[in-house]
Amino acid sequence: MSLAVAACYFAAGRLGLMGRLVVEGVVVTPIWPPTGVAVAALLLLGARVWPGIALGSFLVIASLTTPGPATVVTVVSNTVAPLCAFVLLKRAGFRRDMARLRDGLALVFLGGFGAMTISATAGVGLQVARSSLDASEFWPVWLAWWVGDTMGVLLVAPLVLVLAGPAGRLRLRRWKEAAFLGLATLIVMPVVVLSPMSMLFLVFPLLIWAALRFQLAGSMLCALYASVLATSAATSARGAFLHLTEVEIMAKLQAFNGSAALTALLLASVITEQRATRRSVRRACQELAEVLEHLAAGEPSPDPPGTAESRAAPPGGQRSP
């Protein structure tokens, strides 16, 4: 099982490296999918698969450069951060189906914002300690690193969890609407992202539509697709990212990816929770209606033996002659 996790981590890492940006001379990824894969694997399979995360992290680093002593620090931080997210989510009562708003908030603030500070601080701190990065450049690079890891958790982990559970199974009741939404997403999002008129806000109606009608599976697919398109446009300085500096590109991309992820995740969690509550109320009403119908159709139960005689007897227990 750990080998499968390592293979998925490595594959996600190679995909994430396709969208690299340079901030203060350091290469960073606006979306780092392996963190989402690692957190989802821990939630699905348990803490026993942590060696797969460490192995996958090592393989990603080895594919880029010759491993050295600094590699150990990076591998440890990339393993500890998802483990910390796993522990925090477990203690918060996180449910993998993410059918409650509190689950979405826990993933955002504990699994993403909180735990990913570990990998970002260790990674950038190592660069400063090795004099590869000036101390004055720590915070811009740290922010870019932290956002990349966090986006991996917020965009990839929910999608893996939903698709791996019962809610991710294909349902054909609304296949026409799903096909229309998919077609609109495939057509509208590239036009919006690649347009030099900076119309990224037009992505959000599609995200809201997907969240309202198809909950997490639909909204997270749309958000991930939009973020990948935006990252591709940012790395090539096209469309909405045309004529911007490197810092402006990174800031605009981070703001868009974060807004898309939070909108898709939290809105879908709210809708899922409301639907679950509505189903519970409807089920309770049906059970109550069945009980009332049963009572209305039933006949009074017969009196127990001796009840009539007891009522006919005078006080003292004797009948009058």
PDB file of C-alpha atoms in Angstrom:
ATOM      1  CA  MET A   1       0.000   0.000   0.000  1.00  0.00           C
ATOM      2  CA  SER A   2       2.842   2.394   0.812  1.00  0.00           C
ATOM      3  CA  LEU A   3       4.376   1.745  -2.608  1.00  0.00           C
ATOM      4  CA  ALA A   4       1.099   2.728  -4.274  1.00  0.00           C
ATOM      5  CA  VAL A   5       1.017   5.931  -2.232  1.00  0.00           C
ATOM      6  CA  ALA A   6       4.630   6.659  -3.214  1.00  0.00           C
ATOM      7  CA  ALA A   7       3.789   6.143  -6.892  1.00  0.00           C
ATOM      8  CA  CYS A   8       0.770   8.472  -6.671  1.00  0.00           C
ATOM      9  CA  TYR A   9       2.820  11.059  -4.779  1.00  0.00           C
ATOM     10  CA  PHE A  10       5.588  10.959  -7.387  1.00  0.00           C
ATOM     11  CA  ALA A  11       3.141  11.202 -10.301  1.00  0.00           C
ATOM     12  CA  ALA A  12       1.356  14.131  -8.653  1.00  0.00           C
ATOM     13  CA  GLY A  13       4.705  15.810  -8.029  1.00  0.00           C
ATOM     14  CA  ARG A  14       5.755  15.539 -11.653  1.00  0.00           C
ATOM     15  CA  LEU A  15       2.424  17.000 -12.729  1.00  0.00           C
ATOM     16  CA  GLY A  16       2.769  19.839 -10.246  1.00  0.00           C
ATOM     17  CA  LEU A  17       6.242  20.714 -11.526  1.00  0.00           C
ATOM     18  CA  MET A  18       4.773  21.442 -14.941  1.00  0.00           C
ATOM     19  CA  GLY A  19       3.337  24.693 -13.551  1.00  0.00           C
ATOM     20  CA  ARG A  20       6.414  26.265 -11.975  1.00  0.00           C
ATOM     21  CA  LEU A  21       6.934  29.946 -11.256  1.00  0.00           C
ATOM     22  CA  VAL A  22       9.980  31.874 -10.097  1.00  0.00           C
ATOM     23  CA  VAL A  23       9.671  34.072  -7.001  1.00  0.00           C
ATOM     24  CA  GLU A  24      12.791  35.941  -5.849  1.00  0.00           C
ATOM     25  CA  GLY A  25      14.932  33.542  -7.878  1.00  0.00           C
ATOM     26  CA  VAL A  26      13.389  30.437  -6.265  1.00  0.00           C
ATOM     27  CA  VAL A  27      11.245  27.990  -8.237  1.00  0.00           C
ATOM     28  CA  VAL A  28       7.851  27.412  -6.594  1.00  0.00           C
ATOM     29  CA  THR A  29       4.642  25.692  -7.640  1.00  0.00           C
ATOM     30  CA  PRO A  30       1.309  27.568  -7.254  1.00  0.00           C
ATOM     31  CA  ILE A  31      -0.416  24.200  -6.771  1.00  0.00           C
ATOM     32  CA  TRP A  32       1.495  21.321  -5.216  1.00  0.00           C
ATOM     33  CA  PRO A  33      -0.767  18.264  -5.681  1.00  0.00           C
ATOM     34  CA  PRO A  34       1.357  15.786  -3.644  1.00  0.00           C
ATOM     35  CA  THR A  35       0.284  17.424  -0.377  1.00  0.00           C
ATOM     36  CA  GLY A  36      -3.356  16.754  -1.244  1.00  0.00           C
ATOM     37  CA  VAL A  37      -2.528  13.183  -2.246  1.00  0.00           C
ATOM     38  CA  ALA A  38      -0.639  12.651   1.016  1.00  0.00           C
ATOM     39  CA  VAL A  39      -3.403  14.040   3.258  1.00  0.00           C
ATOM     40  CA  ALA A  40      -6.094  12.062   1.412  1.00  0.00           C
ATOM     41  CA  ALA A  41      -4.028   8.858   1.600  1.00  0.00           C
ATOM     42  CA  LEU A  42      -3.579   9.258   5.352  1.00  0.00           C
ATOM     43  CA  LEU A  43      -7.295   9.887   5.870  1.00  0.00           C
ATOM     44  CA  LEU A  44      -8.276   6.903   3.726  1.00  0.00           C
ATOM     45  CA  LEU A  45      -5.590   4.370   4.714  1.00  0.00           C
ATOM     46  CA  GLY A  46      -4.298   5.546   8.072  1.00  0.00           C
ATOM     47  CA  ALA A  47      -0.941   6.712   9.393  1.00  0.00           C
ATOM     48  CA  ARG A  48       0.727   3.443   8.418  1.00  0.00           C
ATOM     49  CA  VAL A  49       1.297   4.697   4.856  1.00  0.00           C
ATOM     50  CA  TRP A  50       3.658   7.517   5.906  1.00  0.00           C
ATOM     51  CA  PRO A  51       6.707   5.648   4.489  1.00  0.00           C
ATOM     52  CA  GLY A  52       5.069   5.909   1.051  1.00  0.00           C
ATOM     53  CA  ILE A  53       4.819   9.684   1.451  1.00  0.00           C
ATOM     54  CA  ALA A  54       8.483   9.920   2.442  1.00  0.00           C
ATOM     55  CA  LEU A  55       9.548   7.692  -0.446  1.00  0.00           C
ATOM     56  CA  GLY A  56       7.460   9.663  -2.930  1.00  0.00           C
ATOM     57  CA  SER A  57       8.945  12.944  -1.691  1.00  0.00           C
ATOM     58  CA  PHE A  58      12.462  11.545  -2.038  1.00  0.00           C
ATOM     59  CA  LEU A  59      11.779  10.337  -5.588  1.00  0.00           C
ATOM     60  CA  VAL A  60      10.460  13.768  -6.611  1.00  0.00           C
ATOM     61  CA  ILE A  61      13.575  15.474  -5.252  1.00  0.00           C
ATOM     62  CA  ALA A  62      15.851  12.863  -6.839  1.00  0.00           C
ATOM     63  CA  SER A  63      14.222  13.492 -10.207  1.00  0.00           C
ATOM     64  CA  LEU A  64      15.245  17.162  -9.981  1.00  0.00           C
ATOM     65  CA  THR A  65      18.664  17.140  -8.372  1.00  0.00           C
ATOM     66  CA  THR A  66      21.262  14.902  -6.767  1.00  0.00           C
ATOM     67  CA  PRO A  67      20.117  14.005  -3.242  1.00  0.00           C
ATOM     68  CA  GLY A  68      22.254  15.389  -0.431  1.00  0.00           C
ATOM     69  CA  PRO A  69      22.075  16.031   3.321  1.00  0.00           C
ATOM     70  CA  ALA A  70      19.535  18.812   2.762  1.00  0.00           C
ATOM     71  CA  THR A  71      17.250  16.282   1.095  1.00  0.00           C
ATOM     72  CA  VAL A  72      16.617  14.657   4.466  1.00  0.00           C
ATOM     73  CA  VAL A  73      15.200  17.891   5.890  1.00  0.00           C
ATOM     74  CA  THR A  74      12.914  18.372   2.893  1.00  0.00           C
ATOM     75  CA  VAL A  75      11.673  14.777   2.956  1.00  0.00           C
ATOM     76  CA  VAL A  76      11.011  14.939   6.704  1.00  0.00           C
ATOM     77  CA  SER A  77       9.107  18.229   6.439  1.00  0.00           C
ATOM     78  CA  ASN A  78       7.083  16.968   3.460  1.00  0.00           C
ATOM     79  CA  THR A  79       6.137  13.896   5.521  1.00  0.00           C
ATOM     80  CA  VAL A  80       5.519  15.585   8.862  1.00  0.00           C
ATOM     81  CA  ALA A  81       3.224  18.282   7.444  1.00  0.00           C
ATOM     82  CA  PRO A  82       0.589  15.821   6.072  1.00  0.00           C
ATOM     83  CA  LEU A  83       0.901  13.726   9.240  1.00  0.00           C
ATOM     84  CA  CYS A  84       0.242  16.816  11.329  1.00  0.00           C
ATOM     85  CA  ALA A  85      -2.776  17.627   9.146  1.00  0.00           C
ATOM     86  CA  PHE A  86      -4.031  14.057   9.633  1.00  0.00           C
ATOM     87  CA  VAL A  87      -3.696  14.238  13.429  1.00  0.00           C
ATOM     88  CA  LEU A  88      -5.391  17.642  13.646  1.00  0.00           C
ATOM     89  CA  LEU A  89      -8.277  16.550  11.433  1.00  0.00           C
ATOM     90  CA  LYS A  90      -8.782  13.364  13.423  1.00  0.00           C
ATOM     91  CA  ARG A  91      -8.896  15.266  16.677  1.00  0.00           C
ATOM     92  CA  ALA A  92     -11.400  17.699  15.178  1.00  0.00           C
ATOM     93  CA  GLY A  93     -13.766  14.830  14.321  1.00  0.00           C
ATOM     94  CA  PHE A  94     -13.278  15.213  10.562  1.00  0.00           C
ATOM     95  CA  ARG A  95     -15.499  12.955   8.428  1.00  0.00           C
ATOM     96  CA  ARG A  96     -14.223  11.796   5.069  1.00  0.00           C
ATOM     97  CA  ASP A  97     -17.543  12.320   3.301  1.00  0.00           C
ATOM     98  CA  MET A  98     -17.282  16.030   4.182  1.00  0.00           C
ATOM     99  CA  ALA A  99     -21.042  16.231   4.615  1.00  0.00           C
ATOM    100  CA  ARG A 100     -20.803  19.027   7.185  1.00  0.00           C
ATOM    101  CA  LEU A 101     -19.592  22.591   7.028  1.00  0.00           C
ATOM    102  CA  ARG A 102     -17.305  21.923  10.005  1.00  0.00           C
ATOM    103  CA  ASP A 103     -15.488  19.306   7.918  1.00  0.00           C
ATOM    104  CA  GLY A 104     -14.788  21.844   5.193  1.00  0.00           C
ATOM    105  CA  LEU A 105     -13.634  24.432   7.715  1.00  0.00           C
ATOM    106  CA  ALA A 106     -11.407  21.873   9.441  1.00  0.00           C
ATOM    107  CA  LEU A 107      -9.753  20.944   6.154  1.00  0.00           C
ATOM    108  CA  VAL A 108      -9.180  24.611   5.299  1.00  0.00           C
ATOM    109  CA  PHE A 109      -7.854  25.865   8.629  1.00  0.00           C
ATOM    110  CA  LEU A 110      -6.263  22.733  10.126  1.00  0.00           C
ATOM    111  CA  GLY A 111      -5.260  20.601   7.161  1.00  0.00           C
ATOM    112  CA  GLY A 112      -4.360  23.503   4.876  1.00  0.00           C
ATOM    113  CA  PHE A 113      -3.576  26.798   6.560  1.00  0.00           C
ATOM    114  CA  GLY A 114      -2.163  25.315   9.770  1.00  0.00           C
ATOM    115  CA  ALA A 115      -0.274  22.129   8.933  1.00  0.00           C
ATOM    116  CA  MET A 116       1.314  23.382   5.718  1.00  0.00           C
ATOM    117  CA  THR A 117       3.269  26.036   7.632  1.00  0.00           C
ATOM    118  CA  ILE A 118       5.591  23.185   8.638  1.00  0.00           C
ATOM    119  CA  SER A 119       6.729  22.290   5.127  1.00  0.00           C
ATOM    120  CA  ALA A 120       6.912  25.918   4.005  1.00  0.00           C
ATOM    121  CA  THR A 121       8.958  27.028   7.012  1.00  0.00           C
ATOM    122  CA  ALA A 122      11.353  24.079   6.791  1.00  0.00           C
ATOM    123  CA  GLY A 123      11.790  24.370   3.030  1.00  0.00           C
ATOM    124  CA  VAL A 124      12.417  28.110   2.895  1.00  0.00           C
ATOM    125  CA  GLY A 125      14.379  28.100   6.146  1.00  0.00           C
ATOM    126  CA  LEU A 126      16.697  25.518   4.626  1.00  0.00           C
ATOM    127  CA  GLN A 127      17.262  27.781   1.613  1.00  0.00           C
ATOM    128  CA  VAL A 128      18.196  30.666   3.928  1.00  0.00           C
ATOM    129  CA  ALA A 129      20.468  28.468   6.053  1.00  0.00           C
ATOM    130  CA  ARG A 130      22.341  27.308   2.957  1.00  0.00           C
ATOM    131  CA  SER A 131      22.678  30.934   1.787  1.00  0.00           C
ATOM    132  CA  SER A 132      20.733  30.063  -1.362  1.00  0.00           C
ATOM    133  CA  LEU A 133      18.216  32.726  -0.353  1.00  0.00           C
ATOM    134  CA  ASP A 134      18.692  36.072   1.324  1.00  0.00           C
ATOM    135  CA  ALA A 135      16.964  36.551   4.681  1.00  0.00           C
ATOM    136  CA  SER A 136      15.060  39.570   3.316  1.00  0.00           C
ATOM    137  CA  GLU A 137      13.476  37.296   0.698  1.00  0.00           C
ATOM    138  CA  PHE A 138      12.232  34.776   3.248  1.00  0.00           C
ATOM    139  CA  TRP A 139       8.607  35.936   3.529  1.00  0.00           C
ATOM    140  CA  PRO A 140       7.742  36.315  -0.199  1.00  0.00           C
ATOM    141  CA  VAL A 141       9.137  32.850  -0.937  1.00  0.00           C
ATOM    142  CA  TRP A 142       7.600  31.403   2.228  1.00  0.00           C
ATOM    143  CA  LEU A 143       4.167  32.733   1.224  1.00  0.00           C
ATOM    144  CA  ALA A 144       4.456  31.278  -2.283  1.00  0.00           C
ATOM    145  CA  TRP A 145       5.590  27.892  -0.904  1.00  0.00           C
ATOM    146  CA  TRP A 146       2.853  27.826   1.750  1.00  0.00           C
ATOM    147  CA  VAL A 147       0.124  28.759  -0.732  1.00  0.00           C
ATOM    148  CA  GLY A 148       1.265  26.032  -3.138  1.00  0.00           C
ATOM    149  CA  ASP A 149       1.112  23.337  -0.451  1.00  0.00           C
ATOM    150  CA  THR A 150      -2.206  24.652   0.873  1.00  0.00           C
ATOM    151  CA  MET A 151      -3.771  24.715  -2.591  1.00  0.00           C
ATOM    152  CA  GLY A 152      -2.746  21.092  -3.024  1.00  0.00           C
ATOM    153  CA  VAL A 153      -4.675  20.201   0.128  1.00  0.00           C
ATOM    154  CA  LEU A 154      -7.744  22.288  -0.683  1.00  0.00           C
ATOM    155  CA  LEU A 155      -8.057  21.308  -4.355  1.00  0.00           C
ATOM    156  CA  VAL A 156      -6.801  17.726  -4.528  1.00  0.00           C
ATOM    157  CA  ALA A 157      -7.580  16.124  -1.150  1.00  0.00           C
ATOM    158  CA  PRO A 158     -11.379  16.757  -1.200  1.00  0.00           C
ATOM    159  CA  LEU A 159     -11.651  15.448  -4.744  1.00  0.00           C
ATOM    160  CA  VAL A 160      -9.776  12.250  -3.867  1.00  0.00           C
ATOM    161  CA  LEU A 161     -11.864  11.723  -0.725  1.00  0.00           C
ATOM    162  CA  VAL A 162     -15.177  12.266  -2.520  1.00  0.00           C
ATOM    163  CA  LEU A 163     -14.316  10.097  -5.505  1.00  0.00           C
ATOM    164  CA  ALA A 164     -13.019   7.330  -3.242  1.00  0.00           C
ATOM    165  CA  GLY A 165     -16.256   7.222  -1.214  1.00  0.00           C
ATOM    166  CA  PRO A 166     -19.859   6.323  -2.012  1.00  0.00           C
ATOM    167  CA  ALA A 167     -20.669   9.925  -2.926  1.00  0.00           C
ATOM    168  CA  GLY A 168     -18.188   9.717  -5.764  1.00  0.00           C
ATOM    169  CA  ARG A 169     -19.999   6.952  -7.612  1.00  0.00           C
ATOM    170  CA  LEU A 170     -21.534   7.964 -10.908  1.00  0.00           C
ATOM    171  CA  ARG A 171     -25.217   8.827 -10.855  1.00  0.00           C
ATOM    172  CA  LEU A 172     -27.096   9.324 -14.084  1.00  0.00           C
ATOM    173  CA  ARG A 173     -30.223  11.037 -12.763  1.00  0.00           C
ATOM    174  CA  ARG A 174     -29.029  14.440 -13.916  1.00  0.00           C
ATOM    175  CA  TRP A 175     -26.665  13.407 -16.668  1.00  0.00           C
ATOM    176  CA  LYS A 176     -28.023  15.989 -19.099  1.00  0.00           C
ATOM    177  CA  GLU A 177     -27.389  18.836 -16.688  1.00  0.00           C
ATOM    178  CA  ALA A 178     -23.969  17.409 -15.833  1.00  0.00           C
ATOM    179  CA  ALA A 179     -23.069  17.206 -19.517  1.00  0.00           C
ATOM    180  CA  PHE A 180     -24.229  20.764 -20.099  1.00  0.00           C
ATOM    181  CA  LEU A 181     -22.243  22.015 -17.092  1.00  0.00           C
ATOM    182  CA  GLY A 182     -19.166  20.152 -18.281  1.00  0.00           C
ATOM    183  CA  LEU A 183     -19.491  21.567 -21.780  1.00  0.00           C
ATOM    184  CA  ALA A 184     -19.972  25.100 -20.451  1.00  0.00           C
ATOM    185  CA  THR A 185     -16.937  24.672 -18.193  1.00  0.00           C
ATOM    186  CA  LEU A 186     -14.744  23.382 -21.023  1.00  0.00           C
ATOM    187  CA  ILE A 187     -15.712  26.296 -23.236  1.00  0.00           C
ATOM    188  CA  VAL A 188     -16.140  29.248 -20.885  1.00  0.00           C
ATOM    189  CA  MET A 189     -13.208  28.776 -18.504  1.00  0.00           C
ATOM    190  CA  PRO A 190     -10.424  28.773 -21.135  1.00  0.00           C
ATOM    191  CA  VAL A 191     -11.947  31.859 -22.779  1.00  0.00           C
ATOM    192  CA  VAL A 192     -12.163  33.662 -19.432  1.00  0.00           C
ATOM    193  CA  VAL A 193      -8.665  32.714 -18.271  1.00  0.00           C
ATOM    194  CA  LEU A 194      -6.934  33.360 -21.586  1.00  0.00           C
ATOM    195  CA  SER A 195      -8.716  36.638 -22.246  1.00  0.00           C
ATOM    196  CA  PRO A 196      -6.445  39.685 -21.727  1.00  0.00           C
ATOM    197  CA  MET A 197      -9.470  41.572 -20.343  1.00  0.00           C
ATOM    198  CA  SER A 198      -8.989  39.943 -16.907  1.00  0.00           C
ATOM    199  CA  MET A 199     -12.441  38.379 -16.529  1.00  0.00           C
ATOM    200  CA  LEU A 200     -11.503  35.685 -14.035  1.00  0.00           C
ATOM    201  CA  PHE A 201     -14.557  36.538 -11.929  1.00  0.00           C
ATOM    202  CA  LEU A 202     -16.772  34.867 -14.568  1.00  0.00           C
ATOM    203  CA  VAL A 203     -15.493  31.500 -13.345  1.00  0.00           C
ATOM    204  CA  PHE A 204     -17.394  31.772 -10.073  1.00  0.00           C
ATOM    205  CA  PRO A 205     -20.956  31.379 -11.461  1.00  0.00           C
ATOM    206  CA  LEU A 206     -19.876  27.996 -12.835  1.00  0.00           C
ATOM    207  CA  LEU A 207     -18.369  27.030  -9.476  1.00  0.00           C
ATOM    208  CA  ILE A 208     -21.574  28.026  -7.689  1.00  0.00           C
ATOM    209  CA  TRP A 209     -23.694  26.081 -10.185  1.00  0.00           C
ATOM    210  CA  ALA A 210     -21.532  22.993  -9.738  1.00  0.00           C
ATOM    211  CA  ALA A 211     -21.666  23.266  -5.937  1.00  0.00           C
ATOM    212  CA  LEU A 212     -25.437  23.738  -5.818  1.00  0.00           C
ATOM    213  CA  ARG A 213     -26.264  20.849  -8.123  1.00  0.00           C
ATOM    214  CA  PHE A 214     -23.383  18.373  -7.802  1.00  0.00           C
ATOM    215  CA  GLN A 215     -21.840  19.232  -4.429  1.00  0.00           C
ATOM    216  CA  LEU A 216     -18.168  18.458  -3.798  1.00  0.00           C
ATOM    217  CA  ALA A 217     -17.504  16.181  -6.763  1.00  0.00           C
ATOM    218  CA  GLY A 218     -18.697  18.751  -9.274  1.00  0.00           C
ATOM    219  CA  SER A 219     -17.427  21.903  -7.575  1.00  0.00           C
ATOM    220  CA  MET A 220     -13.936  20.562  -6.847  1.00  0.00           C
ATOM    221  CA  LEU A 221     -13.524  19.301 -10.422  1.00  0.00           C
ATOM    222  CA  CYS A 222     -14.462  22.739 -11.732  1.00  0.00           C
ATOM    223  CA  ALA A 223     -12.198  24.508  -9.229  1.00  0.00           C
ATOM    224  CA  LEU A 224      -9.249  22.257 -10.034  1.00  0.00           C
ATOM    225  CA  TYR A 225      -9.763  22.733 -13.772  1.00  0.00           C
ATOM    226  CA  ALA A 226      -9.960  26.521 -13.371  1.00  0.00           C
ATOM    227  CA  SER A 227      -6.846  26.599 -11.184  1.00  0.00           C
ATOM    228  CA  VAL A 228      -4.854  24.461 -13.620  1.00  0.00           C
ATOM    229  CA  LEU A 229      -5.864  26.737 -16.503  1.00  0.00           C
ATOM    230  CA  ALA A 230      -4.966  29.849 -14.513  1.00  0.00           C
ATOM    231  CA  THR A 231      -1.612  28.359 -13.499  1.00  0.00           C
ATOM    232  CA  SER A 232      -0.842  27.470 -17.106  1.00  0.00           C
ATOM    233  CA  ALA A 233      -1.692  31.002 -18.222  1.00  0.00           C
ATOM    234  CA  ALA A 234       0.392  32.477 -15.387  1.00  0.00           C
ATOM    235  CA  THR A 235       3.500  30.425 -16.172  1.00  0.00           C
ATOM    236  CA  SER A 236       3.384  31.611 -19.789  1.00  0.00           C
ATOM    237  CA  ALA A 237       2.282  35.184 -18.898  1.00  0.00           C
ATOM    238  CA  ARG A 238      -0.797  35.021 -21.109  1.00  0.00           C
ATOM    239  CA  GLY A 239      -4.398  36.133 -20.830  1.00  0.00           C
ATOM    240  CA  ALA A 240      -5.290  37.663 -17.482  1.00  0.00           C
ATOM    241  CA  PHE A 241      -1.595  37.592 -16.482  1.00  0.00           C
ATOM    242  CA  LEU A 242      -0.271  39.518 -19.460  1.00  0.00           C
ATOM    243  CA  HIS A 243       2.144  42.423 -18.841  1.00  0.00           C
ATOM    244  CA  LEU A 244       2.524  41.662 -15.116  1.00  0.00           C
ATOM    245  CA  THR A 245       5.696  41.291 -13.079  1.00  0.00           C
ATOM    246  CA  GLU A 246       6.611  37.971 -11.479  1.00  0.00           C
ATOM    247  CA  VAL A 247       5.409  39.120  -8.062  1.00  0.00           C
ATOM    248  CA  GLU A 248       2.137  40.470  -9.502  1.00  0.00           C
ATOM    249  CA  ILE A 249       1.548  37.224 -11.399  1.00  0.00           C
ATOM    250  CA  MET A 250       2.087  35.153  -8.261  1.00  0.00           C
ATOM    251  CA  ALA A 251      -0.124  37.410  -6.136  1.00  0.00           C
ATOM    252  CA  LYS A 252      -2.961  37.403  -8.668  1.00  0.00           C
ATOM    253  CA  LEU A 253      -2.722  33.651  -9.190  1.00  0.00           C
ATOM    254  CA  GLN A 254      -2.692  32.942  -5.460  1.00  0.00           C
ATOM    255  CA  ALA A 255      -5.734  35.151  -4.913  1.00  0.00           C
ATOM    256  CA  PHE A 256      -7.677  33.476  -7.728  1.00  0.00           C
ATOM    257  CA  ASN A 257      -6.768  29.892  -6.812  1.00  0.00           C
ATOM    258  CA  GLY A 258      -7.509  30.501  -3.140  1.00  0.00           C
ATOM    259  CA  SER A 259     -10.867  32.134  -3.862  1.00  0.00           C
ATOM    260  CA  ALA A 260     -11.880  29.357  -6.249  1.00  0.00           C
ATOM    261  CA  ALA A 261     -10.886  26.601  -3.814  1.00  0.00           C
ATOM    262  CA  LEU A 262     -12.620  28.181  -0.822  1.00  0.00           C
ATOM    263  CA  THR A 263     -15.785  28.940  -2.798  1.00  0.00           C
ATOM    264  CA  ALA A 264     -16.044  25.424  -4.177  1.00  0.00           C
ATOM    265  CA  LEU A 265     -15.172  23.648  -0.932  1.00  0.00           C
ATOM    266  CA  LEU A 266     -17.164  25.625   1.618  1.00  0.00           C
ATOM    267  CA  LEU A 267     -20.261  26.213  -0.520  1.00  0.00           C
ATOM    268  CA  ALA A 268     -20.436  22.540  -1.463  1.00  0.00           C
ATOM    269  CA  SER A 269     -20.043  21.564   2.211  1.00  0.00           C
ATOM    270  CA  VAL A 270     -22.919  23.855   3.188  1.00  0.00           C
ATOM    271  CA  ILE A 271     -25.177  22.455   0.450  1.00  0.00           C
ATOM    272  CA  THR A 272     -24.292  18.864   1.350  1.00  0.00           C
ATOM    273  CA  GLU A 273     -25.045  19.494   5.021  1.00  0.00           C
ATOM    274  CA  GLN A 274     -28.381  21.138   4.218  1.00  0.00           C
ATOM    275  CA  ARG A 275     -29.397  18.253   1.977  1.00  0.00           C
ATOM    276  CA  ALA A 276     -28.459  15.723   4.634  1.00  0.00           C
ATOM    277  CA  THR A 277     -30.518  17.646   7.196  1.00  0.00           C
ATOM    278  CA  ARG A 278     -33.468  17.820   4.797  1.00  0.00           C
ATOM    279  CA  ARG A 279     -33.285  14.066   4.195  1.00  0.00           C
ATOM    280  CA  SER A 280     -33.213  13.404   7.944  1.00  0.00           C
ATOM    281  CA  VAL A 281     -36.253  15.607   8.528  1.00  0.00           C
ATOM    282  CA  ARG A 282     -38.120  13.997   5.630  1.00  0.00           C
ATOM    283  CA  ARG A 283     -37.309  10.518   6.962  1.00  0.00           C
ATOM    284  CA  ALA A 284     -38.497  11.449  10.440  1.00  0.00           C
ATOM    285  CA  CYS A 285     -41.734  12.866   9.038  1.00  0.00           C
ATOM    286  CA  GLN A 286     -42.355   9.692   7.043  1.00  0.00           C
ATOM    287  CA  GLU A 287     -41.795   7.517  10.105  1.00  0.00           C
ATOM    288  CA  LEU A 288     -44.131   9.698  12.160  1.00  0.00           C
ATOM    289  CA  ALA A 289     -46.802   9.521   9.437  1.00  0.00           C
ATOM    290  CA  GLU A 290     -46.506   5.730   9.353  1.00  0.00           C
ATOM    291  CA  VAL A 291     -46.939   5.562  13.135  1.00  0.00           C
ATOM    292  CA  LEU A 292     -50.022   7.811  13.022  1.00  0.00           C
ATOM    293  CA  GLU A 293     -51.564   5.781  10.199  1.00  0.00           C
ATOM    294  CA  HIS A 294     -50.950   2.590  12.156  1.00  0.00           C
ATOM    295  CA  LEU A 295     -52.588   4.029  15.265  1.00  0.00           C
ATOM    296  CA  ALA A 296     -55.557   5.380  13.293  1.00  0.00           C
ATOM    297  CA  ALA A 297     -56.181   2.056  11.560  1.00  0.00           C
ATOM    298  CA  GLY A 298     -55.753  -0.083  14.702  1.00  0.00           C
ATOM    299  CA  GLU A 299     -58.562  -1.269  17.060  1.00  0.00           C
ATOM    300  CA  PRO A 300     -58.562  -0.745  20.840  1.00  0.00           C
ATOM    301  CA  SER A 301     -56.941  -3.636  22.602  1.00  0.00           C
ATOM    302  CA  PRO A 302     -59.349  -5.915  24.640  1.00  0.00           C
ATOM    303  CA  ASP A 303     -59.545  -5.468  28.404  1.00  0.00           C
ATOM    304  CA  PRO A 304     -57.418  -7.856  30.428  1.00  0.00           C
ATOM    305  CA  PRO A 305     -59.288 -10.806  32.051  1.00  0.00           C
ATOM    306  CA  GLY A 306     -61.020  -9.893  35.321  1.00  0.00           C
ATOM    307  CA  THR A 307     -61.142  -6.163  34.562  1.00  0.00           C
ATOM    308  CA  ALA A 308     -64.951  -6.137  34.099  1.00  0.00           C
ATOM    309  CA  GLU A 309     -65.533  -8.065  37.283  1.00  0.00           C
ATOM    310  CA  SER A 310     -63.282  -5.740  39.230  1.00  0.00           C
ATOM    311  CA  ARG A 311     -65.168  -2.710  37.957  1.00  0.00           C
ATOM    312  CA  ALA A 312     -68.538  -4.354  38.890  1.00  0.00           C
ATOM    313  CA  ALA A 313     -67.513  -5.221  42.458  1.00  0.00           C
ATOM    314  CA  PRO A 314     -68.254  -2.700  45.247  1.00  0.00           C
ATOM    315  CA  PRO A 315     -65.578  -1.370  47.553  1.00  0.00           C
ATOM    316  CA  GLY A 316     -64.249  -4.065  49.758  1.00  0.00           C
ATOM    317  CA  GLY A 317     -64.101  -6.627  46.957  1.00  0.00           C
ATOM    318  CA  GLN A 318     -67.565  -8.295  47.610  1.00  0.00           C
ATOM    319  CA  ARG A 319     -70.661  -8.273  45.382  1.00  0.00           C
ATOM    320  CA  SER A 320     -73.984  -7.254  46.791  1.00  0.00           C
ATOM    321  CA  PRO A 321     -76.475 -10.137  46.975  1.00  0.00           C
TER     322      PRO A 321
END
